[in-house]
mmCIF file of C-alpha atoms and ligand atoms in Angstrom:
data_model
loop_
_atom_site.group_PDB
_atom_site.id
_atom_site.type_symbol
_atom_site.label_atom_id
_atom_site.label_comp_id
_atom_site.label_asym_id
_atom_site.label_seq_id
_atom_site.Cartn_x
_atom_site.Cartn_y
_atom_site.Cartn_z
ATOM 1 C CA MET A 1 193.307 40.563 112.537
ATOM 2 C CA THR A 2 194.539 39.174 115.738
ATOM 3 C CA LYS A 3 198.546 40.007 115.865
ATOM 4 C CA ILE A 4 199.763 38.869 118.903
ATOM 5 C CA LEU A 5 203.419 38.505 120.098
ATOM 6 C CA ALA A 6 204.684 35.512 121.477
ATOM 7 C CA LEU A 7 207.871 35.485 124.099
ATOM 8 C CA THR A 8 209.930 31.985 124.362
ATOM 9 C CA GLY A 9 213.437 30.433 125.527
ATOM 10 C CA GLY A 10 214.422 26.893 126.121
ATOM 11 C CA VAL A 11 212.619 24.271 125.277
ATOM 12 C CA GLY A 12 209.299 24.295 126.694
ATOM 13 C CA GLY A 13 208.615 27.537 125.498
ATOM 14 C CA ALA A 14 209.350 26.239 121.511
ATOM 15 C CA LYS A 15 206.372 23.507 122.058
ATOM 16 C CA LEU A 16 204.191 26.465 122.535
ATOM 17 C CA ALA A 17 205.769 28.050 119.960
ATOM 18 C CA LEU A 18 205.148 25.358 117.321
ATOM 19 C CA GLY A 19 200.770 25.746 118.658
ATOM 20 C CA LEU A 20 200.629 28.925 117.943
ATOM 21 C CA ALA A 21 202.655 28.753 114.563
ATOM 22 C CA GLN A 22 199.932 26.260 113.608
ATOM 23 C CA ILE A 23 197.004 28.502 114.272
ATOM 24 C CA LEU A 24 198.093 32.105 113.282
ATOM 25 C CA SER A 25 199.561 33.548 110.151
ATOM 26 C CA PRO A 26 203.482 35.311 110.205
ATOM 27 C CA GLU A 27 201.174 38.217 109.626
ATOM 28 C CA GLN A 28 199.571 37.783 112.855
ATOM 29 C CA LEU A 29 202.623 36.041 115.210
ATOM 30 C CA LEU A 30 205.900 37.268 115.422
ATOM 31 C CA PHE A 31 208.460 35.401 118.101
ATOM 32 C CA ALA A 32 210.518 37.320 120.076
ATOM 33 C CA VAL A 33 213.427 35.406 121.406
ATOM 34 C CA ASN A 34 215.916 35.176 124.534
ATOM 35 C CA THR A 35 219.731 35.297 123.235
ATOM 36 C CA GLY A 36 221.171 35.426 127.096
ATOM 37 C CA ASP A 37 222.191 31.702 126.616
ATOM 38 C CA ASP A 38 224.309 32.874 123.418
ATOM 39 C CA PHE A 39 227.673 32.219 123.338
ATOM 40 C CA GLU A 40 230.761 31.746 121.755
ATOM 41 C CA HIS A 41 232.132 28.349 121.763
ATOM 42 C CA LEU A 42 234.840 26.583 119.701
ATOM 43 C CA GLY A 43 235.039 29.608 117.357
ATOM 44 C CA LEU A 44 231.253 28.900 116.833
ATOM 45 C CA HIS A 45 228.355 31.734 117.781
ATOM 46 C CA ILE A 46 226.002 29.680 119.594
ATOM 47 C CA SER A 47 222.341 30.588 119.957
ATOM 48 C CA PRO A 48 220.222 28.056 122.067
ATOM 49 C CA ASP A 49 216.961 29.450 122.341
ATOM 50 C CA ILE A 50 216.884 31.085 118.769
ATOM 51 C CA ASP A 51 218.052 26.711 117.668
ATOM 52 C CA SER A 52 215.533 25.443 119.658
ATOM 53 C CA LEU A 53 212.719 27.491 118.420
ATOM 54 C CA THR A 54 214.108 27.114 114.623
ATOM 55 C CA TYR A 55 213.983 23.690 115.150
ATOM 56 C CA ALA A 56 210.669 23.234 116.693
ATOM 57 C CA LEU A 57 208.962 25.327 113.979
ATOM 58 C CA ALA A 58 210.693 23.413 111.634
ATOM 59 C CA GLN A 59 209.448 19.982 113.294
ATOM 60 C CA GLN A 60 213.159 19.068 113.101
ATOM 61 C CA ASN A 61 213.540 19.348 117.148
ATOM 62 C CA ASN A 62 215.644 16.107 118.463
ATOM 63 C CA THR A 63 213.102 14.656 120.881
ATOM 64 C CA GLU A 64 215.353 12.647 122.835
ATOM 65 C CA THR A 65 217.963 15.049 123.429
ATOM 66 C CA GLY A 66 214.998 18.235 123.629
ATOM 67 C CA TRP A 67 217.211 20.491 122.035
ATOM 68 C CA GLY A 68 219.331 20.436 118.564
ATOM 69 C CA ARG A 69 218.454 18.897 115.843
ATOM 70 C CA ALA A 70 216.481 15.772 114.898
ATOM 71 C CA GLY A 71 217.986 12.759 113.132
ATOM 72 C CA GLU A 72 221.455 13.685 114.493
ATOM 73 C CA THR A 73 225.018 11.707 114.269
ATOM 74 C CA TRP A 74 227.905 12.981 116.447
ATOM 75 C CA ASN A 75 231.274 12.328 114.726
ATOM 76 C CA PHE A 76 232.429 15.764 114.972
ATOM 77 C CA ILE A 77 232.176 15.970 118.852
ATOM 78 C CA GLU A 78 233.203 12.352 119.762
ATOM 79 C CA THR A 79 236.169 13.202 116.949
ATOM 80 C CA LEU A 80 236.944 17.074 119.033
ATOM 81 C CA GLY A 81 236.685 14.921 122.421
ATOM 82 C CA SER A 82 238.990 12.087 121.036
ATOM 83 C CA LEU A 83 241.638 15.030 119.916
ATOM 84 C CA GLY A 84 241.297 16.289 123.381
ATOM 85 C CA GLY A 85 238.905 19.292 122.341
ATOM 86 C CA GLU A 86 236.129 20.834 124.633
ATOM 87 C CA ASP A 87 233.461 17.849 124.004
ATOM 88 C CA TRP A 88 231.010 18.900 126.941
ATOM 89 C CA PHE A 89 228.640 21.128 124.883
ATOM 90 C CA ARG A 90 227.244 18.363 122.692
ATOM 91 C CA LEU A 91 227.430 19.727 118.960
ATOM 92 C CA GLY A 92 225.556 17.237 116.600
ATOM 93 C CA ASP A 93 226.874 17.008 112.988
ATOM 94 C CA LYS A 94 223.856 18.497 111.423
ATOM 95 C CA ASP A 95 223.394 21.082 114.004
ATOM 96 C CA LEU A 96 227.335 22.565 113.307
ATOM 97 C CA ALA A 97 226.089 22.798 110.178
ATOM 98 C CA LEU A 98 223.951 25.822 110.884
ATOM 99 C CA HIS A 99 226.205 27.051 113.727
ATOM 100 C CA THR A 100 228.635 27.397 111.111
ATOM 101 C CA VAL A 101 226.684 29.161 108.700
ATOM 102 C CA ARG A 102 225.571 31.513 111.204
ATOM 103 C CA SER A 103 228.976 32.200 112.325
ATOM 104 C CA GLN A 104 230.049 32.870 108.880
ATOM 105 C CA MET A 105 227.146 35.423 108.424
ATOM 106 C CA LEU A 106 227.725 37.324 111.681
ATOM 107 C CA GLY A 107 231.352 37.479 110.344
ATOM 108 C CA SER A 108 230.494 38.801 107.451
ATOM 109 C CA GLY A 109 228.811 41.484 109.344
ATOM 110 C CA MET A 110 225.672 40.247 108.949
ATOM 111 C CA SER A 111 223.381 40.923 111.996
ATOM 112 C CA LEU A 112 222.186 37.905 114.428
ATOM 113 C CA THR A 113 218.265 39.064 113.009
ATOM 114 C CA GLU A 114 219.471 38.578 109.631
ATOM 115 C CA ALA A 115 221.384 35.448 110.102
ATOM 116 C CA THR A 116 218.112 33.980 111.940
ATOM 117 C CA ALA A 117 215.949 34.791 108.810
ATOM 118 C CA HIS A 118 218.397 33.143 106.408
ATOM 119 C CA ILE A 119 218.637 30.096 108.766
ATOM 120 C CA ALA A 120 214.682 29.994 109.141
ATOM 121 C CA GLN A 121 213.656 30.223 105.454
ATOM 122 C CA HIS A 122 216.454 27.564 104.196
ATOM 123 C CA MET A 123 214.632 25.685 106.626
ATOM 124 C CA GLY A 124 211.135 26.053 104.956
ATOM 125 C CA ILE A 125 209.783 28.641 108.008
ATOM 126 C CA GLN A 126 207.110 31.053 107.200
ATOM 127 C CA HIS A 127 207.111 32.897 110.389
ATOM 128 C CA THR A 128 208.945 35.616 112.012
ATOM 129 C CA ILE A 129 211.932 34.758 114.783
ATOM 130 C CA ALA A 130 213.171 37.416 115.967
ATOM 131 C CA PRO A 131 216.406 37.696 118.366
ATOM 132 C CA MET A 132 215.322 39.894 121.431
ATOM 133 C CA SER A 133 218.354 42.239 120.292
ATOM 134 C CA ASP A 134 221.177 42.346 117.687
ATOM 135 C CA ASP A 135 223.840 43.442 120.615
ATOM 136 C CA PRO A 136 225.344 40.979 122.692
ATOM 137 C CA VAL A 137 223.748 39.956 126.002
ATOM 138 C CA ARG A 138 224.866 37.140 128.132
ATOM 139 C CA THR A 139 223.024 35.615 131.107
ATOM 140 C CA ILE A 140 225.720 35.200 134.396
ATOM 141 C CA VAL A 141 224.073 32.955 137.012
ATOM 142 C CA HIS A 142 225.400 33.405 140.101
ATOM 143 C CA CYS A 143 225.758 30.503 142.229
ATOM 144 C CA ASP A 144 228.208 28.778 145.041
ATOM 145 C CA GLN A 145 230.223 28.410 142.295
ATOM 146 C CA GLY A 146 230.486 31.658 142.100
ATOM 147 C CA ASP A 147 229.584 33.522 138.586
ATOM 148 C CA LEU A 148 229.060 31.232 135.819
ATOM 149 C CA ALA A 149 228.211 31.579 132.011
ATOM 150 C CA PHE A 150 225.066 30.265 131.374
ATOM 151 C CA GLN A 151 226.267 27.190 129.371
ATOM 152 C CA HIS A 152 228.550 26.539 132.135
ATOM 153 C CA TYR A 153 226.079 26.288 134.821
ATOM 154 C CA PHE A 154 223.245 24.537 132.699
ATOM 155 C CA VAL A 155 225.465 22.347 130.710
ATOM 156 C CA ARG A 156 229.445 21.869 131.433
ATOM 157 C CA GLU A 157 227.893 21.654 135.494
ATOM 158 C CA ARG A 158 224.610 20.405 134.838
ATOM 159 C CA CYS A 159 222.726 23.285 136.692
ATOM 160 C CA GLU A 160 223.990 21.186 139.879
ATOM 161 C CA PRO A 161 225.430 24.377 141.724
ATOM 162 C CA LYS A 162 222.980 26.138 144.101
ATOM 163 C CA VAL A 163 221.806 29.401 142.816
ATOM 164 C CA SER A 164 221.232 33.008 143.998
ATOM 165 C CA GLY A 165 220.505 35.166 140.990
ATOM 166 C CA PHE A 166 221.385 35.850 138.008
ATOM 167 C CA SER A 167 222.607 39.566 135.581
ATOM 168 C CA PHE A 168 222.222 40.102 131.953
ATOM 169 C CA SER A 169 225.655 41.559 130.966
ATOM 170 C CA GLY A 170 225.079 44.334 128.112
ATOM 171 C CA ILE A 171 221.681 44.328 129.011
ATOM 172 C CA HIS A 172 221.906 48.090 129.631
ATOM 173 C CA GLN A 173 223.637 48.478 126.168
ATOM 174 C CA ALA A 174 221.302 46.494 124.281
ATOM 175 C CA ARG A 175 219.084 47.760 121.761
ATOM 176 C CA LEU A 176 215.475 46.263 121.471
ATOM 177 C CA ASN A 177 215.170 44.647 118.041
ATOM 178 C CA PRO A 178 213.576 47.053 115.668
ATOM 179 C CA LEU A 179 211.303 44.522 114.496
ATOM 180 C CA LEU A 180 209.766 43.937 117.805
ATOM 181 C CA LYS A 181 209.392 47.681 118.353
ATOM 182 C CA SER A 182 207.195 48.423 115.456
ATOM 183 C CA TRP A 183 205.754 44.761 116.509
ATOM 184 C CA LEU A 184 204.322 46.342 119.685
ATOM 185 C CA ASN A 185 202.850 49.520 117.757
ATOM 186 C CA ASP A 186 199.701 47.770 116.470
ATOM 187 C CA CYS A 187 199.800 44.409 117.889
ATOM 188 C CA ASP A 188 196.832 42.993 120.374
ATOM 189 C CA GLY A 189 198.342 40.856 122.816
ATOM 190 C CA VAL A 190 201.340 38.840 124.452
ATOM 191 C CA ILE A 191 201.988 35.852 125.381
ATOM 192 C CA ILE A 192 204.627 34.546 127.781
ATOM 193 C CA CYS A 193 205.610 30.823 126.414
ATOM 194 C CA PRO A 194 206.181 27.529 129.234
ATOM 195 C CA SER A 195 210.401 28.883 129.608
ATOM 196 C CA ASN A 196 212.235 29.483 132.701
ATOM 197 C CA PRO A 197 211.164 32.813 133.661
ATOM 198 C CA PHE A 198 214.417 33.799 135.225
ATOM 199 C CA VAL A 199 217.176 32.739 132.356
ATOM 200 C CA SER A 200 214.684 32.625 129.242
ATOM 201 C CA VAL A 201 212.023 35.136 130.088
ATOM 202 C CA ASP A 202 213.733 38.287 132.280
ATOM 203 C CA PRO A 203 216.152 38.855 129.646
ATOM 204 C CA LEU A 204 213.483 40.174 127.126
ATOM 205 C CA LEU A 205 211.556 42.139 130.409
ATOM 206 C CA GLN A 206 214.627 43.833 131.438
ATOM 207 C CA LEU A 207 216.125 44.680 127.647
ATOM 208 C CA ASP A 208 215.903 48.467 126.287
ATOM 209 C CA GLY A 209 212.005 49.389 127.808
ATOM 210 C CA PHE A 210 210.688 45.921 126.501
ATOM 211 C CA GLY A 211 209.015 44.863 129.727
ATOM 212 C CA GLU A 212 207.700 48.660 130.379
ATOM 213 C CA ALA A 213 205.982 48.734 126.804
ATOM 214 C CA LEU A 214 204.561 45.198 127.546
ATOM 215 C CA LYS A 215 202.575 46.415 130.390
ATOM 216 C CA ASN A 216 200.706 48.842 127.740
ATOM 217 C CA LEU A 217 199.380 45.086 125.863
ATOM 218 C CA PRO A 218 197.507 42.343 127.690
ATOM 219 C CA VAL A 219 199.464 39.836 128.689
ATOM 220 C CA VAL A 220 199.290 36.212 129.057
ATOM 221 C CA ALA A 221 201.850 34.005 130.521
ATOM 222 C CA VAL A 222 201.648 30.032 130.765
ATOM 223 C CA SER A 223 203.197 28.141 133.582
ATOM 224 C CA PRO A 224 206.818 26.423 132.838
ATOM 225 C CA ILE A 225 205.477 24.511 136.391
ATOM 226 C CA VAL A 226 203.217 21.906 136.678
ATOM 227 C CA GLY A 227 202.225 20.142 139.554
ATOM 228 C CA GLY A 228 205.658 21.613 141.341
ATOM 229 C CA ILE A 229 207.927 20.770 139.027
ATOM 230 C CA ALA A 230 209.296 22.320 135.559
ATOM 231 C CA ILE A 231 207.939 20.514 132.770
ATOM 232 C CA LYS A 232 212.207 20.562 131.466
ATOM 233 C CA GLY A 233 215.115 22.337 133.217
ATOM 234 C CA PRO A 234 216.058 23.321 136.236
ATOM 235 C CA ALA A 235 212.819 26.513 137.265
ATOM 236 C CA ALA A 236 211.470 24.287 140.029
ATOM 237 C CA LYS A 237 215.128 24.027 141.715
ATOM 238 C CA MET A 238 216.149 27.768 140.666
ATOM 239 C CA LEU A 239 212.576 28.510 142.365
ATOM 240 C CA GLN A 240 213.743 26.638 146.074
ATOM 241 C CA GLU A 241 217.281 27.620 145.639
ATOM 242 C CA MET A 242 215.940 31.264 146.204
ATOM 243 C CA ASN A 243 213.756 30.842 148.740
ATOM 244 C CA MET A 244 210.444 30.464 146.321
ATOM 245 C CA PRO A 245 207.685 27.676 146.490
ATOM 246 C CA ALA A 246 208.460 25.399 143.222
ATOM 247 C CA THR A 247 204.478 26.444 142.353
ATOM 248 C CA ALA A 248 202.865 28.014 139.457
ATOM 249 C CA VAL A 249 201.890 30.567 141.883
ATOM 250 C CA ALA A 250 205.223 31.644 142.693
ATOM 251 C CA VAL A 251 205.638 31.959 138.490
ATOM 252 C CA ALA A 252 202.450 34.125 138.451
ATOM 253 C CA ASN A 253 203.658 36.052 141.758
ATOM 254 C CA HIS A 254 207.154 36.790 139.809
ATOM 255 C CA TYR A 255 205.054 38.365 136.374
ATOM 256 C CA GLN A 256 203.370 40.043 139.184
ATOM 257 C CA GLY A 257 202.256 43.869 137.303
ATOM 258 C CA LEU A 258 203.367 42.336 133.948
ATOM 259 C CA ILE A 259 200.641 40.067 133.274
ATOM 260 C CA ASP A 260 197.085 40.247 132.671
ATOM 261 C CA GLY A 261 196.378 36.563 132.590
ATOM 262 C CA PHE A 262 197.823 33.456 133.805
ATOM 263 C CA VAL A 263 197.379 29.691 132.516
ATOM 264 C CA VAL A 264 198.316 26.834 134.751
ATOM 265 C CA ASP A 265 197.959 23.211 133.988
ATOM 266 C CA ALA A 266 194.600 21.796 134.192
ATOM 267 C CA GLU A 267 196.121 19.551 137.458
ATOM 268 C CA ASP A 268 197.320 22.976 139.081
ATOM 269 C CA LYS A 269 193.222 24.090 138.982
ATOM 270 C CA LYS A 270 193.328 24.037 142.931
ATOM 271 C CA LEU A 271 195.969 26.982 142.691
ATOM 272 C CA ILE A 272 193.929 29.149 140.820
ATOM 273 C CA GLU A 273 192.428 30.958 144.491
ATOM 274 C CA GLN A 274 195.877 31.797 145.186
ATOM 275 C CA ILE A 275 196.650 33.933 142.140
ATOM 276 C CA ASN A 276 195.699 36.870 141.649
ATOM 277 C CA VAL A 277 195.147 37.833 138.167
ATOM 278 C CA PRO A 278 192.294 36.337 135.886
ATOM 279 C CA THR A 279 193.645 32.632 135.503
ATOM 280 C CA ILE A 280 192.559 29.220 133.819
ATOM 281 C CA SER A 281 193.501 26.111 133.928
ATOM 282 C CA THR A 282 193.723 23.580 131.175
ATOM 283 C CA PRO A 283 196.160 20.658 129.637
ATOM 284 C CA SER A 284 199.532 21.917 129.272
ATOM 285 C CA VAL A 285 201.983 19.138 129.129
ATOM 286 C CA MET A 286 202.433 19.288 125.585
ATOM 287 C CA VAL A 287 203.308 16.212 124.061
ATOM 288 C CA THR A 288 201.620 15.521 120.949
ATOM 289 C CA LEU A 289 201.111 17.875 118.037
ATOM 290 C CA GLN A 290 197.988 18.531 118.951
ATOM 291 C CA HIS A 291 198.530 19.121 122.756
ATOM 292 C CA ARG A 292 200.668 22.010 121.349
ATOM 293 C CA ILE A 293 197.743 23.384 119.136
ATOM 294 C CA ASP A 294 195.286 22.750 121.919
ATOM 295 C CA LEU A 295 196.850 24.865 124.159
ATOM 296 C CA ALA A 296 197.779 27.411 121.856
ATOM 297 C CA LYS A 297 194.268 28.024 120.978
ATOM 298 C CA ALA A 298 192.826 28.124 124.842
ATOM 299 C CA CYS A 299 195.925 31.116 125.453
ATOM 300 C CA VAL A 300 194.455 33.287 122.041
ATOM 301 C CA ASP A 301 190.992 32.758 123.195
ATOM 302 C CA PHE A 302 191.825 33.620 126.847
ATOM 303 C CA LEU A 303 194.223 36.594 125.867
ATOM 304 C CA MET A 304 191.405 37.868 123.256
ATOM 305 C CA THR A 305 188.986 38.138 126.799
ATOM 306 C CA LEU A 306 191.416 40.246 128.205
ATOM 307 C CA SER A 307 191.378 44.044 127.918
ATOM 308 C CA ALA A 308 194.348 46.319 127.198
ATOM 309 C CA PRO A 309 194.950 47.202 131.188
HETATM 310 N N1 FO1 B 1 222.025 21.375 126.755
HETATM 311 C C1 FO1 B 1 222.581 20.155 127.341
HETATM 312 O O1 FO1 B 1 221.975 20.007 128.210
HETATM 313 N N2 FO1 B 1 223.441 19.164 127.089
HETATM 314 C C2 FO1 B 1 224.100 19.741 125.769
HETATM 315 O O2 FO1 B 1 225.316 19.224 125.207
HETATM 316 C C3 FO1 B 1 223.642 20.313 125.098
HETATM 317 C C4 FO1 B 1 223.986 21.014 123.641
HETATM 318 C C5 FO1 B 1 223.332 21.965 122.901
HETATM 319 C C6 FO1 B 1 223.805 22.394 121.441
HETATM 320 C C7 FO1 B 1 223.374 23.297 120.556
HETATM 321 C C8 FO1 B 1 222.718 23.634 121.465
HETATM 322 O O3 FO1 B 1 221.503 24.685 120.447
HETATM 323 C C9 FO1 B 1 221.522 23.741 122.292
HETATM 324 C C10 FO1 B 1 222.193 22.922 123.148
HETATM 325 N N3 FO1 B 1 222.086 22.402 124.732
HETATM 326 C C11 FO1 B 1 222.747 21.378 125.491
HETATM 327 C C12 FO1 B 1 220.231 22.926 125.467
HETATM 328 C C13 FO1 B 1 221.071 24.480 125.992
HETATM 329 O O4 FO1 B 1 222.108 24.736 126.574
HETATM 330 C C14 FO1 B 1 219.504 24.774 126.472
HETATM 331 O O5 FO1 B 1 218.304 24.611 125.402
HETATM 332 C C15 FO1 B 1 219.430 26.279 126.284
HETATM 333 O O6 FO1 B 1 220.591 26.973 126.740
HETATM 334 C C16 FO1 B 1 218.737 26.712 127.942
HETATM 335 O O7 FO1 B 1 217.554 26.612 127.169
#
């Protein structure tokens, strides 16, 4: 039986994650999710990448914003702002309930993995969502405004600061989620979803021997850059600011030594000759559920042709 591990973070990764969940059963597919974007805000523990994946798998994601929950109202955050509270991080009324439940569970001593499973179960999700660690890891963005906490860079400053690099505080102390450790023992391959390589995938790869463990497995990554632009988020801008071309080739090079295969969009077929791992091109811009399913099938079929290194 095929057993796959999917690494994801952010909105782009969550799109492919839904496609994978449509074609692989919970026994065949486990999600490893970035927690480097997490932060404490308004007394709540916010886990944006876990939430993007949860809402995507429940097909309750907000397609206007990309993040948060569908069918939102904004009474809480607008009232908070009218009272002088911090309203730069837009928490919808329904989304607020999720953060409240998670924060209460964490406050009672439950782990992030347990809180995530509780919420997923209550949203009718069968697949398991594994936070990369139950210990805190926080992405720090080194930029021309100094060192910023991730959400301050991404939301409060709207990704405008010029980036020079990233670090992940807590990464050396954080332990890999045991769910991931055991899955790695007998999984057939890994798919790195089209997430931001620097802030959604690198925290996973730098955690507690996880990147090393992946080197013993066939790994396929999907480019989050199509035709020189990031479908969602600041990945292309980050590449350019760190003096790399905003191309799928630069992403493949970033994963050098880790990946055994790479997936580029049909539009980038001409770049294949510049990429020094087996590469396929296929439509990777996911608008419909069928797009998600088709890309997922292409990735799994491709992965199965790649032998363990
Ligand atoms: N992103 C924004 O650009 N603006 C927001 O106000 C915002 C609020 C928000 C609330 C909950 C949540 O789970 C995510 C939210 N995001 C928002 C997205 C979030 O900052 C990013 O999805 C990740 O951190 C990076 O992928």
